[in-house]
PDB file of C-alpha atoms in Angstrom:
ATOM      1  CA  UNK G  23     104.968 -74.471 -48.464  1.00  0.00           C
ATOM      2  CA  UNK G  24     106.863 -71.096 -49.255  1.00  0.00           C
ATOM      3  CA  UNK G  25     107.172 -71.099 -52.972  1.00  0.00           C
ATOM      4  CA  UNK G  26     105.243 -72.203 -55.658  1.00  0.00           C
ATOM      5  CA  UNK G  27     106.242 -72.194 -59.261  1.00  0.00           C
ATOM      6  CA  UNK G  28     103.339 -72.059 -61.911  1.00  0.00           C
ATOM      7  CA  UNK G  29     103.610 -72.962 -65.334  1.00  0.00           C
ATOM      8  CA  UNK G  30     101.295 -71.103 -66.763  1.00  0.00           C
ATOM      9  CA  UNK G  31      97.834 -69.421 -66.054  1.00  0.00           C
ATOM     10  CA  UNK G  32      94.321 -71.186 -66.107  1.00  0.00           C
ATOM     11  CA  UNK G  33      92.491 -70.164 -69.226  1.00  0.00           C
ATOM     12  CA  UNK G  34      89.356 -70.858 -67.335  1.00  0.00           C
ATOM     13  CA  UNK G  35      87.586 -67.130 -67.469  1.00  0.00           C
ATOM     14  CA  UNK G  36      86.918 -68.161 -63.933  1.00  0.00           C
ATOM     15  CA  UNK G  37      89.844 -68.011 -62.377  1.00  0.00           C
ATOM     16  CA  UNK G  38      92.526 -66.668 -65.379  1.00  0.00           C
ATOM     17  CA  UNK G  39      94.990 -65.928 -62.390  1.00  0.00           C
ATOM     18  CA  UNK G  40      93.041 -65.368 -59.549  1.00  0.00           C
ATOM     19  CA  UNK G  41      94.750 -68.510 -57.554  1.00  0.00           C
ATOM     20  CA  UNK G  42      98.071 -67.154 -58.078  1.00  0.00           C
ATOM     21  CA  UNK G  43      96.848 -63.640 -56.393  1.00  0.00           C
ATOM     22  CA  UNK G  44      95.212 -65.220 -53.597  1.00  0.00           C
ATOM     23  CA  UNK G  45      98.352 -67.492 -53.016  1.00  0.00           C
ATOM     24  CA  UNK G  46     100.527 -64.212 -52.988  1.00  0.00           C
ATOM     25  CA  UNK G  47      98.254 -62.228 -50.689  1.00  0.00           C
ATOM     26  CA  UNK G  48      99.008 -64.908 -48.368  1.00  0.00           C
ATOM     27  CA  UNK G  49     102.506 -64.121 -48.151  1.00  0.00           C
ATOM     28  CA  UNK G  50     104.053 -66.954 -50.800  1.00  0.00           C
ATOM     29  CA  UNK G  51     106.619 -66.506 -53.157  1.00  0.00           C
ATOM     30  CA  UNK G  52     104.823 -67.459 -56.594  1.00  0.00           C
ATOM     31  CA  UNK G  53     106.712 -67.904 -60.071  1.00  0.00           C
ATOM     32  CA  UNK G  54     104.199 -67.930 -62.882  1.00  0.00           C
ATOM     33  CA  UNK G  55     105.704 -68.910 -66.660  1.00  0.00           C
ATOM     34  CA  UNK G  56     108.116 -71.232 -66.147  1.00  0.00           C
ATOM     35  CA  UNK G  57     108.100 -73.990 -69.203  1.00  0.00           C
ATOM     36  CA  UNK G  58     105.325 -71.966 -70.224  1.00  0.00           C
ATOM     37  CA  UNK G  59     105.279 -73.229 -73.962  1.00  0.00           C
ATOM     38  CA  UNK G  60     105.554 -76.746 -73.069  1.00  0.00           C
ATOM     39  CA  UNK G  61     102.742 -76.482 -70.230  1.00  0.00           C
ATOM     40  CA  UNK G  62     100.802 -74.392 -73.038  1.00  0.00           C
ATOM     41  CA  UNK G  63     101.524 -77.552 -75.240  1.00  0.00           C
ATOM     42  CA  UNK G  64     100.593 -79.510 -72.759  1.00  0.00           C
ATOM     43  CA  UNK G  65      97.220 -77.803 -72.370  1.00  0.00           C
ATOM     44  CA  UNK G  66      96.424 -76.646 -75.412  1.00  0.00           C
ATOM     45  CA  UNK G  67      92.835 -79.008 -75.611  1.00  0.00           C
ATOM     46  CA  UNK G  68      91.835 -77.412 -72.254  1.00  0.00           C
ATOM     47  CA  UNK G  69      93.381 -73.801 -73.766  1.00  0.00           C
ATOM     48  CA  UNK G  70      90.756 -73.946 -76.460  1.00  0.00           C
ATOM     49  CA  UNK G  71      88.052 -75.206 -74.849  1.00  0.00           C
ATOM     50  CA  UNK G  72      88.163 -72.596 -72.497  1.00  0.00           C
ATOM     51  CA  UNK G  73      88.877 -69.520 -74.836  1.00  0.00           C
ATOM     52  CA  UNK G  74      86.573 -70.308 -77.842  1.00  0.00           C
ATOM     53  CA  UNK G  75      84.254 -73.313 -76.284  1.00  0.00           C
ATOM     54  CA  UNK G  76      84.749 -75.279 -78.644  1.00  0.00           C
ATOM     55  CA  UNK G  77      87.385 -78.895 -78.443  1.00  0.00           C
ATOM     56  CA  UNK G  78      90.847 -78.697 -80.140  1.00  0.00           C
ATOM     57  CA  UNK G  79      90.740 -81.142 -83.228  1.00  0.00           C
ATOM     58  CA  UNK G  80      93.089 -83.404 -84.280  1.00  0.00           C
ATOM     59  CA  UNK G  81      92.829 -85.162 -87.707  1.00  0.00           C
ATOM     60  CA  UNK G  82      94.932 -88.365 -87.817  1.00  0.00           C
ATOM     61  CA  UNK G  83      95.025 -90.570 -91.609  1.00  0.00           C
ATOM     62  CA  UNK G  84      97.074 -93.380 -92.046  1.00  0.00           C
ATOM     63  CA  UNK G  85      97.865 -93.887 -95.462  1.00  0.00           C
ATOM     64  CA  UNK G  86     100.226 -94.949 -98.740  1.00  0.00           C
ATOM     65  CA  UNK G  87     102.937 -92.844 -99.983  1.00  0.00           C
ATOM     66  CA  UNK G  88     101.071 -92.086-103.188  1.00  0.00           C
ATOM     67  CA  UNK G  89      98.191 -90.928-100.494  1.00  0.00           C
ATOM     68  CA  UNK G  90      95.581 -93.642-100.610  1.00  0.00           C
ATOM     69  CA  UNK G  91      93.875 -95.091 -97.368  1.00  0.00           C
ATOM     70  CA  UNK G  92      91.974 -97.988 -99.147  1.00  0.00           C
ATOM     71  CA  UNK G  93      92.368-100.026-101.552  1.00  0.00           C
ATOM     72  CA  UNK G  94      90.153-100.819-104.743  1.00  0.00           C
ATOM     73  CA  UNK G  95      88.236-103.517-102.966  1.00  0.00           C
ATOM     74  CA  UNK G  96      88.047-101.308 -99.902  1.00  0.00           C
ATOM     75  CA  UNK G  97      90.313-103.106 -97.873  1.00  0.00           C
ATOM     76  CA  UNK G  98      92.866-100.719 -95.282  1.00  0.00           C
ATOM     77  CA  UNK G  99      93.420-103.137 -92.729  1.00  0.00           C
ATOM     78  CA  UNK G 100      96.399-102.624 -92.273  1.00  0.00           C
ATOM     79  CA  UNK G 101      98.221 -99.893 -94.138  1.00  0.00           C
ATOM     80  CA  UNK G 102     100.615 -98.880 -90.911  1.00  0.00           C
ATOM     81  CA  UNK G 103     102.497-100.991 -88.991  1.00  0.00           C
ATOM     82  CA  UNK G 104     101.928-102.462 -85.501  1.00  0.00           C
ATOM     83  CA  UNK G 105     104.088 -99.713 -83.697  1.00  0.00           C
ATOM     84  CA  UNK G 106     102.027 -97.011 -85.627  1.00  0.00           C
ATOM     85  CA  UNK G 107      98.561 -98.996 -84.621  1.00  0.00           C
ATOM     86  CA  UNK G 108      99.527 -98.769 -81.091  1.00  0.00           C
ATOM     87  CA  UNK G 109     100.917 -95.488 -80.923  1.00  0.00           C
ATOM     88  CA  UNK G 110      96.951 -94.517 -82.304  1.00  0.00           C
ATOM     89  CA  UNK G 111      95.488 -96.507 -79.730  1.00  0.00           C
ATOM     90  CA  UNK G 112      97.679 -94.531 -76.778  1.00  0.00           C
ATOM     91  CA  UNK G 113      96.389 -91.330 -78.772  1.00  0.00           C
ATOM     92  CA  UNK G 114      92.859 -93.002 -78.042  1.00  0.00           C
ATOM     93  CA  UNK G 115      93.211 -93.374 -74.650  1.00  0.00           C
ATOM     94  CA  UNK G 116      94.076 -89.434 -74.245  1.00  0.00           C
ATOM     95  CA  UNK G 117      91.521 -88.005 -76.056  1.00  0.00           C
ATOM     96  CA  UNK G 118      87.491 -87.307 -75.402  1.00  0.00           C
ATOM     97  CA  UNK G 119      86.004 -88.761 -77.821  1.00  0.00           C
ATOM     98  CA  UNK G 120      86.548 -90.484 -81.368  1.00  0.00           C
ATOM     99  CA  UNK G 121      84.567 -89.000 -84.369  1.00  0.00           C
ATOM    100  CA  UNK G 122      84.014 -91.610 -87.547  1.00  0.00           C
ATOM    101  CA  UNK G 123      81.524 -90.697 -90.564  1.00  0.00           C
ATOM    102  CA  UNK G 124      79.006 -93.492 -90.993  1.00  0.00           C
ATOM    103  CA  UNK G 125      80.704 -94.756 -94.302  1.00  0.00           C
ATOM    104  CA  UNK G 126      83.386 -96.112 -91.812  1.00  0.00           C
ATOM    105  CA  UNK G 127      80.626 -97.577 -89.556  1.00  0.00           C
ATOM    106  CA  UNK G 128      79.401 -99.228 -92.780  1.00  0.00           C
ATOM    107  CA  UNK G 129      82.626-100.790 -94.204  1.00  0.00           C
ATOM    108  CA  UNK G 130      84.483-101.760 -91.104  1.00  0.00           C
ATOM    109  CA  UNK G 131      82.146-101.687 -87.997  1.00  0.00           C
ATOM    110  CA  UNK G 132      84.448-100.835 -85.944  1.00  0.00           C
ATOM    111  CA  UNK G 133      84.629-100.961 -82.313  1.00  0.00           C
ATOM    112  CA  UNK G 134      86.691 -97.120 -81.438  1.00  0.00           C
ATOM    113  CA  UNK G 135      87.932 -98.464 -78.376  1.00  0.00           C
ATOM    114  CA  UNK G 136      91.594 -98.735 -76.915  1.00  0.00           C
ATOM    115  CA  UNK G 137      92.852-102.058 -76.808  1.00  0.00           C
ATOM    116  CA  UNK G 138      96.230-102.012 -75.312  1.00  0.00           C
ATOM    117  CA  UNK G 139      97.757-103.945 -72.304  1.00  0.00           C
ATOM    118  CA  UNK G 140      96.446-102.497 -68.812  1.00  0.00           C
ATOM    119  CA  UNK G 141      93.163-103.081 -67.250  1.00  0.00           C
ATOM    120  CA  UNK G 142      92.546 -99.457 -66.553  1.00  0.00           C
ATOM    121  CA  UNK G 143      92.775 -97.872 -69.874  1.00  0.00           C
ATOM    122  CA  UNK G 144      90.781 -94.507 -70.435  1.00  0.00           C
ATOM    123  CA  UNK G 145      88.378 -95.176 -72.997  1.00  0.00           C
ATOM    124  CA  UNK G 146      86.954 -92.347 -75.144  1.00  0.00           C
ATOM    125  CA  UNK G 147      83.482 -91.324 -76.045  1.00  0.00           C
ATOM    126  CA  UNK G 148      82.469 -92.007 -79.786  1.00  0.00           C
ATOM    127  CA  UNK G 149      80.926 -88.959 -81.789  1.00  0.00           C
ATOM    128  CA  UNK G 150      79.444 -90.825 -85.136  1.00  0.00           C
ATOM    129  CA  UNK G 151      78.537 -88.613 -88.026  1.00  0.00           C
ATOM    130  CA  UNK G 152      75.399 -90.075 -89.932  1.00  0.00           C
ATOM    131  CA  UNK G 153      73.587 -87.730 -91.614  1.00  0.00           C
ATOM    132  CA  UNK G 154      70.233 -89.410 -92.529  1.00  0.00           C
ATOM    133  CA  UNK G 155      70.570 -91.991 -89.646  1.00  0.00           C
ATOM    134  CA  UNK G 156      71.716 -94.888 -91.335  1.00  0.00           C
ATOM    135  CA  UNK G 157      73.489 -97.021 -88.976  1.00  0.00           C
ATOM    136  CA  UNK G 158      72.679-100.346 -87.671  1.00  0.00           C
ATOM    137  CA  UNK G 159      71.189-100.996 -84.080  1.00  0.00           C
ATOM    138  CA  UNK G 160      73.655-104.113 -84.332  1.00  0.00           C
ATOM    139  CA  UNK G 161      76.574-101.549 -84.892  1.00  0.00           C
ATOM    140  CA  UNK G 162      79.333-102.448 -82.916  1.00  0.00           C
ATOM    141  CA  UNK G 163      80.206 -98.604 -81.839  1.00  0.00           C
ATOM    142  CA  UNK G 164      76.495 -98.287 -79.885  1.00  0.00           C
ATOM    143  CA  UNK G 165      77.677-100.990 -77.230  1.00  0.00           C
ATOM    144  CA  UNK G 166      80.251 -99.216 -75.960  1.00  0.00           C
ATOM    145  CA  UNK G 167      82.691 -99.860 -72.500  1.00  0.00           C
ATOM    146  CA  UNK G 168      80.710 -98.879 -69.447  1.00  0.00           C
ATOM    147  CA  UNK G 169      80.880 -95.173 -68.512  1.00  0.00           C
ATOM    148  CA  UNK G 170      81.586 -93.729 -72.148  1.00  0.00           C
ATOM    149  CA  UNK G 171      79.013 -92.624 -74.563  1.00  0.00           C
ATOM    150  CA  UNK G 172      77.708 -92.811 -78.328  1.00  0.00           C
ATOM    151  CA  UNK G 173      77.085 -89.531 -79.394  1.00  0.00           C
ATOM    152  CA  UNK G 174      75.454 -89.979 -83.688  1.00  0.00           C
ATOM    153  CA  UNK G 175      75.759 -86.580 -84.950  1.00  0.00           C
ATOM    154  CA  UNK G 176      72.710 -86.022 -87.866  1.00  0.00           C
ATOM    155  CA  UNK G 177      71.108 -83.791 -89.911  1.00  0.00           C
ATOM    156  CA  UNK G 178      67.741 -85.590 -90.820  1.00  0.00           C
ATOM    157  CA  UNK G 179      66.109 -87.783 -87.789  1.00  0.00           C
ATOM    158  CA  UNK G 180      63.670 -90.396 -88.179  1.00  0.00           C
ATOM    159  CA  UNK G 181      61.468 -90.428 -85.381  1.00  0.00           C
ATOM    160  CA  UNK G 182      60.997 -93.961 -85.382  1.00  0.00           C
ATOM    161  CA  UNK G 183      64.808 -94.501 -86.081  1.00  0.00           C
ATOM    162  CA  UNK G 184      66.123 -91.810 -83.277  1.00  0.00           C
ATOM    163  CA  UNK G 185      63.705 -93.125 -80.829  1.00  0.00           C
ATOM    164  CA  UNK G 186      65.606 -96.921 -81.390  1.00  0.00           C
ATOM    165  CA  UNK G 187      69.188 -96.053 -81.613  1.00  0.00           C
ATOM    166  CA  UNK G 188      68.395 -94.150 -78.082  1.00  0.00           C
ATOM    167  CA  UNK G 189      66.662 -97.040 -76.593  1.00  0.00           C
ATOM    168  CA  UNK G 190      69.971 -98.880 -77.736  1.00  0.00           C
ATOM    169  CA  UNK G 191      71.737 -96.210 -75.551  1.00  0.00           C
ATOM    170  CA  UNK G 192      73.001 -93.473 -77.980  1.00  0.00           C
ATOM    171  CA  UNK G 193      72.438 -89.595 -77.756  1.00  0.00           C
ATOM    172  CA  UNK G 194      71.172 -88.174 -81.264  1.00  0.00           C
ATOM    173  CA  UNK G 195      72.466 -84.722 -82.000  1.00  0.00           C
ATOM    174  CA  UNK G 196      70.629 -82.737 -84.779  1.00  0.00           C
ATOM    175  CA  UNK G 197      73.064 -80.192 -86.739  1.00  0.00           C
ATOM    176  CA  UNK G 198      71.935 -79.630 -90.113  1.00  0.00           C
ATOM    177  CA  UNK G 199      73.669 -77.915 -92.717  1.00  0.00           C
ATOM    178  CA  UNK G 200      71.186 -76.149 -95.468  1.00  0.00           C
ATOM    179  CA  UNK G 201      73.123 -79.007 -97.511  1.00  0.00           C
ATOM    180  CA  UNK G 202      71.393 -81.345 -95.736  1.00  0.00           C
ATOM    181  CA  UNK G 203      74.556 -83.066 -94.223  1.00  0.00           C
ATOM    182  CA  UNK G 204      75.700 -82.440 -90.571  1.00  0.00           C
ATOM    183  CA  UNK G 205      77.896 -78.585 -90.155  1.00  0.00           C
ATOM    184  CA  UNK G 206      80.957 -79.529 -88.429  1.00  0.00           C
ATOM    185  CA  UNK G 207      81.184 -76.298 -86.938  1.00  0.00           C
ATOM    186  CA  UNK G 208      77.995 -76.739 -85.191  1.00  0.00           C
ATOM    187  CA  UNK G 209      78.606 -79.887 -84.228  1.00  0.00           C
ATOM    188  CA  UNK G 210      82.046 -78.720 -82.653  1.00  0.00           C
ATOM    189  CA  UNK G 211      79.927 -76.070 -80.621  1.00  0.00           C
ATOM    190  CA  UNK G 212      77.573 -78.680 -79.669  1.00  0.00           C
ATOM    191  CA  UNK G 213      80.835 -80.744 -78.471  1.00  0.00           C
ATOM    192  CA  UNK G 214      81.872 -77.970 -76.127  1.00  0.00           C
ATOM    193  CA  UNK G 215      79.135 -77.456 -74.204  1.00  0.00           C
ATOM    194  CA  UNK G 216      79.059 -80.883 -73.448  1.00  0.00           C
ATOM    195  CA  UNK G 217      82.588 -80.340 -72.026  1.00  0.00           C
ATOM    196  CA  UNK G 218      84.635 -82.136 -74.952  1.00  0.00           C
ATOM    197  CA  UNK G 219      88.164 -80.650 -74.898  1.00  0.00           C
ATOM    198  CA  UNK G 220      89.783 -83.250 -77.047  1.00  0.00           C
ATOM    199  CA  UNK G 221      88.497 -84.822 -80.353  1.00  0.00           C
ATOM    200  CA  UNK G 222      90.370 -86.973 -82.869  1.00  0.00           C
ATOM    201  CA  UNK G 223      88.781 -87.660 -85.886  1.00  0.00           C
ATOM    202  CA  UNK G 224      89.724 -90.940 -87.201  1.00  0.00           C
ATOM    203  CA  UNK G 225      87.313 -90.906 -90.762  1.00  0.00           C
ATOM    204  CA  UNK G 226      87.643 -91.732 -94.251  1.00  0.00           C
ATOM    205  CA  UNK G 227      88.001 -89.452 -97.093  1.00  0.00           C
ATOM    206  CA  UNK G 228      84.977 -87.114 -97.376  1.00  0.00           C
ATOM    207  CA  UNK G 229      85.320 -86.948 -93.176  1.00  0.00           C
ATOM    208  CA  UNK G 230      88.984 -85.723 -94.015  1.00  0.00           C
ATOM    209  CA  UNK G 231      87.587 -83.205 -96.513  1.00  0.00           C
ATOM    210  CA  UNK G 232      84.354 -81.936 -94.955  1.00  0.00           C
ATOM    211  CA  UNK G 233      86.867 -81.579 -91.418  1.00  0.00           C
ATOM    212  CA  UNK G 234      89.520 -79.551 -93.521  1.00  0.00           C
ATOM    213  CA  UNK G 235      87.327 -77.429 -95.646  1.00  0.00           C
ATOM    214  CA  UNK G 236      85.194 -76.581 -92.723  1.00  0.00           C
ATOM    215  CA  UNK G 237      88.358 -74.993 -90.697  1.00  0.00           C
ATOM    216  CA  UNK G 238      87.544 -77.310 -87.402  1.00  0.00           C
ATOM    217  CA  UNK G 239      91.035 -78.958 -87.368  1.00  0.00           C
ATOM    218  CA  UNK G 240      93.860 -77.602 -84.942  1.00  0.00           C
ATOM    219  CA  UNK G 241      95.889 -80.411 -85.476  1.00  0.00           C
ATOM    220  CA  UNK G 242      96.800 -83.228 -88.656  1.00  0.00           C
ATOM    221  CA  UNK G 243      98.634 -86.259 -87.780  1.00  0.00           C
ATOM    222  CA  UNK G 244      99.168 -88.357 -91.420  1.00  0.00           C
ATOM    223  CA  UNK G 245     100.601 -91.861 -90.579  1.00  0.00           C
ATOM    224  CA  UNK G 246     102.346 -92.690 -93.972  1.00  0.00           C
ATOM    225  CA  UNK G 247     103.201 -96.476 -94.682  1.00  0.00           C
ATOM    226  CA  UNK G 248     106.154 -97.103 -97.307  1.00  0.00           C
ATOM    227  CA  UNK G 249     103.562 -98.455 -99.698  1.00  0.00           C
ATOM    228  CA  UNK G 250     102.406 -97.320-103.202  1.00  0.00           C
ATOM    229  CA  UNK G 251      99.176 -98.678-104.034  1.00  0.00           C
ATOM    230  CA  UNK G 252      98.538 -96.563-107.297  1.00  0.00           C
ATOM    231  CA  UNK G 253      95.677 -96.561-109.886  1.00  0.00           C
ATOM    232  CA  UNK G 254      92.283 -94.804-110.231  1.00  0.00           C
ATOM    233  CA  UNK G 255      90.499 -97.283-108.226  1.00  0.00           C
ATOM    234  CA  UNK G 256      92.406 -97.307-104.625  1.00  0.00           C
ATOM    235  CA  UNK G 257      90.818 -94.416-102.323  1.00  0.00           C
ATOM    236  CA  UNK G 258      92.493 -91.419-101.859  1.00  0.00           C
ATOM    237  CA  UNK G 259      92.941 -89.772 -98.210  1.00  0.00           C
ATOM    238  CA  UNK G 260      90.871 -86.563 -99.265  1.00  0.00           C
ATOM    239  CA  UNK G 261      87.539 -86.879-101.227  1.00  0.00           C
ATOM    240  CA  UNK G 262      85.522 -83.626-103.018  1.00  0.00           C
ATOM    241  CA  UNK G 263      86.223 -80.950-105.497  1.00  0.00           C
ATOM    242  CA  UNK G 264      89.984 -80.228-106.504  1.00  0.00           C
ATOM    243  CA  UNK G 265      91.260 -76.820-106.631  1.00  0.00           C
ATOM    244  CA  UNK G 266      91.913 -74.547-109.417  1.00  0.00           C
ATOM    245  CA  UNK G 267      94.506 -73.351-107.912  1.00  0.00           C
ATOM    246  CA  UNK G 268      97.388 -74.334-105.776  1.00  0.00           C
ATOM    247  CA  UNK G 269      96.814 -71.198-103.742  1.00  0.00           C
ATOM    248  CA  UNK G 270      93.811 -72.355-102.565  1.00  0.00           C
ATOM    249  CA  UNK G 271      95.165 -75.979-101.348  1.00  0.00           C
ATOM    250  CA  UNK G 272      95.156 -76.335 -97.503  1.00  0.00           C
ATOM    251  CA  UNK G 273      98.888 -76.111 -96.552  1.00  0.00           C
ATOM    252  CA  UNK G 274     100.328 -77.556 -93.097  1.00  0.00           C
ATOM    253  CA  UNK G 275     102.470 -75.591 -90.887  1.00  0.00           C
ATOM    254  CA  UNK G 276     104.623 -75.660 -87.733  1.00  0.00           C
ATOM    255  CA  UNK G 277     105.644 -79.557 -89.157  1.00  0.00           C
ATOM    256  CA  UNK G 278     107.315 -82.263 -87.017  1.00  0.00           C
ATOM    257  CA  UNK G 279     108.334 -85.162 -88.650  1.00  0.00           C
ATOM    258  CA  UNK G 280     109.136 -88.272 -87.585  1.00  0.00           C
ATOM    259  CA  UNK G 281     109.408 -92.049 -87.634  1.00  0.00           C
ATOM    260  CA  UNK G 282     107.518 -94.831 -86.227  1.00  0.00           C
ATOM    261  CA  UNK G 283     108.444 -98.449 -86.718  1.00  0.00           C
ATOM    262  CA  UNK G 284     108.805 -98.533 -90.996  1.00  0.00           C
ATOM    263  CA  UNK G 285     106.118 -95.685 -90.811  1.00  0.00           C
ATOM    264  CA  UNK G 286     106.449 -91.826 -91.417  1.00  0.00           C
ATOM    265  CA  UNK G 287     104.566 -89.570 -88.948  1.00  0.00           C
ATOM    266  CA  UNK G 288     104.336 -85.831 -90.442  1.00  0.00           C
ATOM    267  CA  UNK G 289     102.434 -83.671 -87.674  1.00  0.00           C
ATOM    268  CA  UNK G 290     101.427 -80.271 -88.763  1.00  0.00           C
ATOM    269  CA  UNK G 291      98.659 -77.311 -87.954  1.00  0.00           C
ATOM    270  CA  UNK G 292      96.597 -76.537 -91.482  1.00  0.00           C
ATOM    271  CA  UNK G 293      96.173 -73.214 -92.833  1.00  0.00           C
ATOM    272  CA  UNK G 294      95.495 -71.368 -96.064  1.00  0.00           C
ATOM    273  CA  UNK G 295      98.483 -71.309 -98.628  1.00  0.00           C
ATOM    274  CA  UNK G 296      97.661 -67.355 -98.410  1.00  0.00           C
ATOM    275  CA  UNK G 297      99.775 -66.832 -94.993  1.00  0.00           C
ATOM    276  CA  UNK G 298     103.627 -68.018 -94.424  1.00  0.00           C
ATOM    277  CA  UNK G 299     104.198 -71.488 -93.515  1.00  0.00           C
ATOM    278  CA  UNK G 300     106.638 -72.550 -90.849  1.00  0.00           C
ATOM    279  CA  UNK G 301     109.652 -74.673 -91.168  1.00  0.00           C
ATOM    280  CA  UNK G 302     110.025 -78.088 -90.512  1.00  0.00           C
ATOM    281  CA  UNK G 303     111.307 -79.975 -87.641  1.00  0.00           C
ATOM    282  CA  UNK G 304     112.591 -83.163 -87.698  1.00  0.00           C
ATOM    283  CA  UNK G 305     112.247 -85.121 -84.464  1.00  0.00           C
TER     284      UNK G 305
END
């Protein structure tokens, strides 16, 4: 080997360029930043992880065009089509971990795995939010595939309850808010140090909310079905206190949008309305 070309430098404070001087002292010809926004694309889960410690975020809802994600009765199985179900589960398979609230737990027990063809599928770890510890030991989530982990993030733990869901095999982290619900930031911190680069959050509404309004999501990925469901009753996408003002909304910037199957895909990073936003990009 004479020449190596680097796409961009390791944001681990431990070595943050150090190979690429130790390569060059031996006498190779190094290139460092070619494709260096793709490769920081790429890498931008391992990027943040490194440079704040705490996992890059991504938010994905699948909902109707008048922004609902349940019906009246609850139901939401399914709003998207196949193509968009499967593109989730491949988003599954490259992330960490999977973070629910317990009011999906409750309504659709679900099982946060990948289910695709291939016997060698990464599965992620599941991060559960449950405040007051009020999932079941039969909860499909706390028998998960061997080699990943249950992770039930609270604020309030029973003794008697803690000491049973970890007998059943799940880790209890305490992060209280002086709300008495679970602070997302903390949570986020406690994510990092456990070496979580990667978390999608796959809730229902007041997940969506507490995740935007807490300023833990890098990334939003809405899934939009060409459905209205309408009416007061149907659940919308984002639960909680409206604004007074548009101002204070939470806008989404640097958009791609695109289509999958019958479904519309808008990607975008959240900020405050206060700053610019970017344009949008239609893939």
């Amino acid at each position: 080997v004479t020449r190596v070309v680097v796409a961009m430098i390791d944001p681990n404070p431990a070595v943050n360029g150090k190979g690429i001087q130790v390569l060059r002292q031996a006498g190779l010809d190094v290139t460092d930043g070619a494709c260096r926004t793709q490769a920081s694309r790429l890498n931008k889960a391992f990027t943040k992880l490194m440079t704040t410690g705490r996992p890059y975020v991504t938010l994905k809802i699948a909902s109707t065009l008048d922004g609902k994600i349940a019906a009246a009765n609850g139901e939401s199985r399914w709003i998207t089509s196949v193509p968009a179900r499967r593109y989730v589960h491949r988003l599954r398979s490259r992330v960490d971990a999977v973070l629910v609230g317990i009011g999906t737990i409750l309504a659709d027990n679900p099982l946060l795995t990948v289910r695709l063809p291939g016997k060698h599928r990464h599965q992620p770890h599941r991060v559960i939010v449950d405040s007051q510890l009020r999932i079941s030991l039969q909860a499909r989530a706390l028998h998960p595939q061997t080699g990943t982990r249950t992770l039930i993030a609270c604020a309030i733990a029973d003794p008697t309850k803690k000491a049973a869901l970890e007998k059943a095999g799940a880790e209890i982290i305490e992060v209280s808010h002086r709300n008495g619900r679970v602070s997302f930031p903390a949570l986020m911190e406690r994510l990092g140090k456990l070496g979580f680069a990667h978390i999608m959050i796959e809730g229902g509404a007041k997940i969506n909310s507490s995740a935007l309004k807490s300023g833990i999501v890098d990334q939003v990925l809405l899934m939009t079905a060409p459905l209205f469901l309408g009416g007061h009753g149907a659940r919308s996408l984002i639960e909680g206190e409206t604004p007074s003002l548009l101002e204070d909304g939470i806008a989404l910037g640097d958009l791609r949008v695109s289509r999958i199957g019958p479904d519309l895909m808008i990607e975008g990073r959240p900020y405050s309305r206060a700053t610019p936003h970017s344009p949008v990009n239609h893939v």
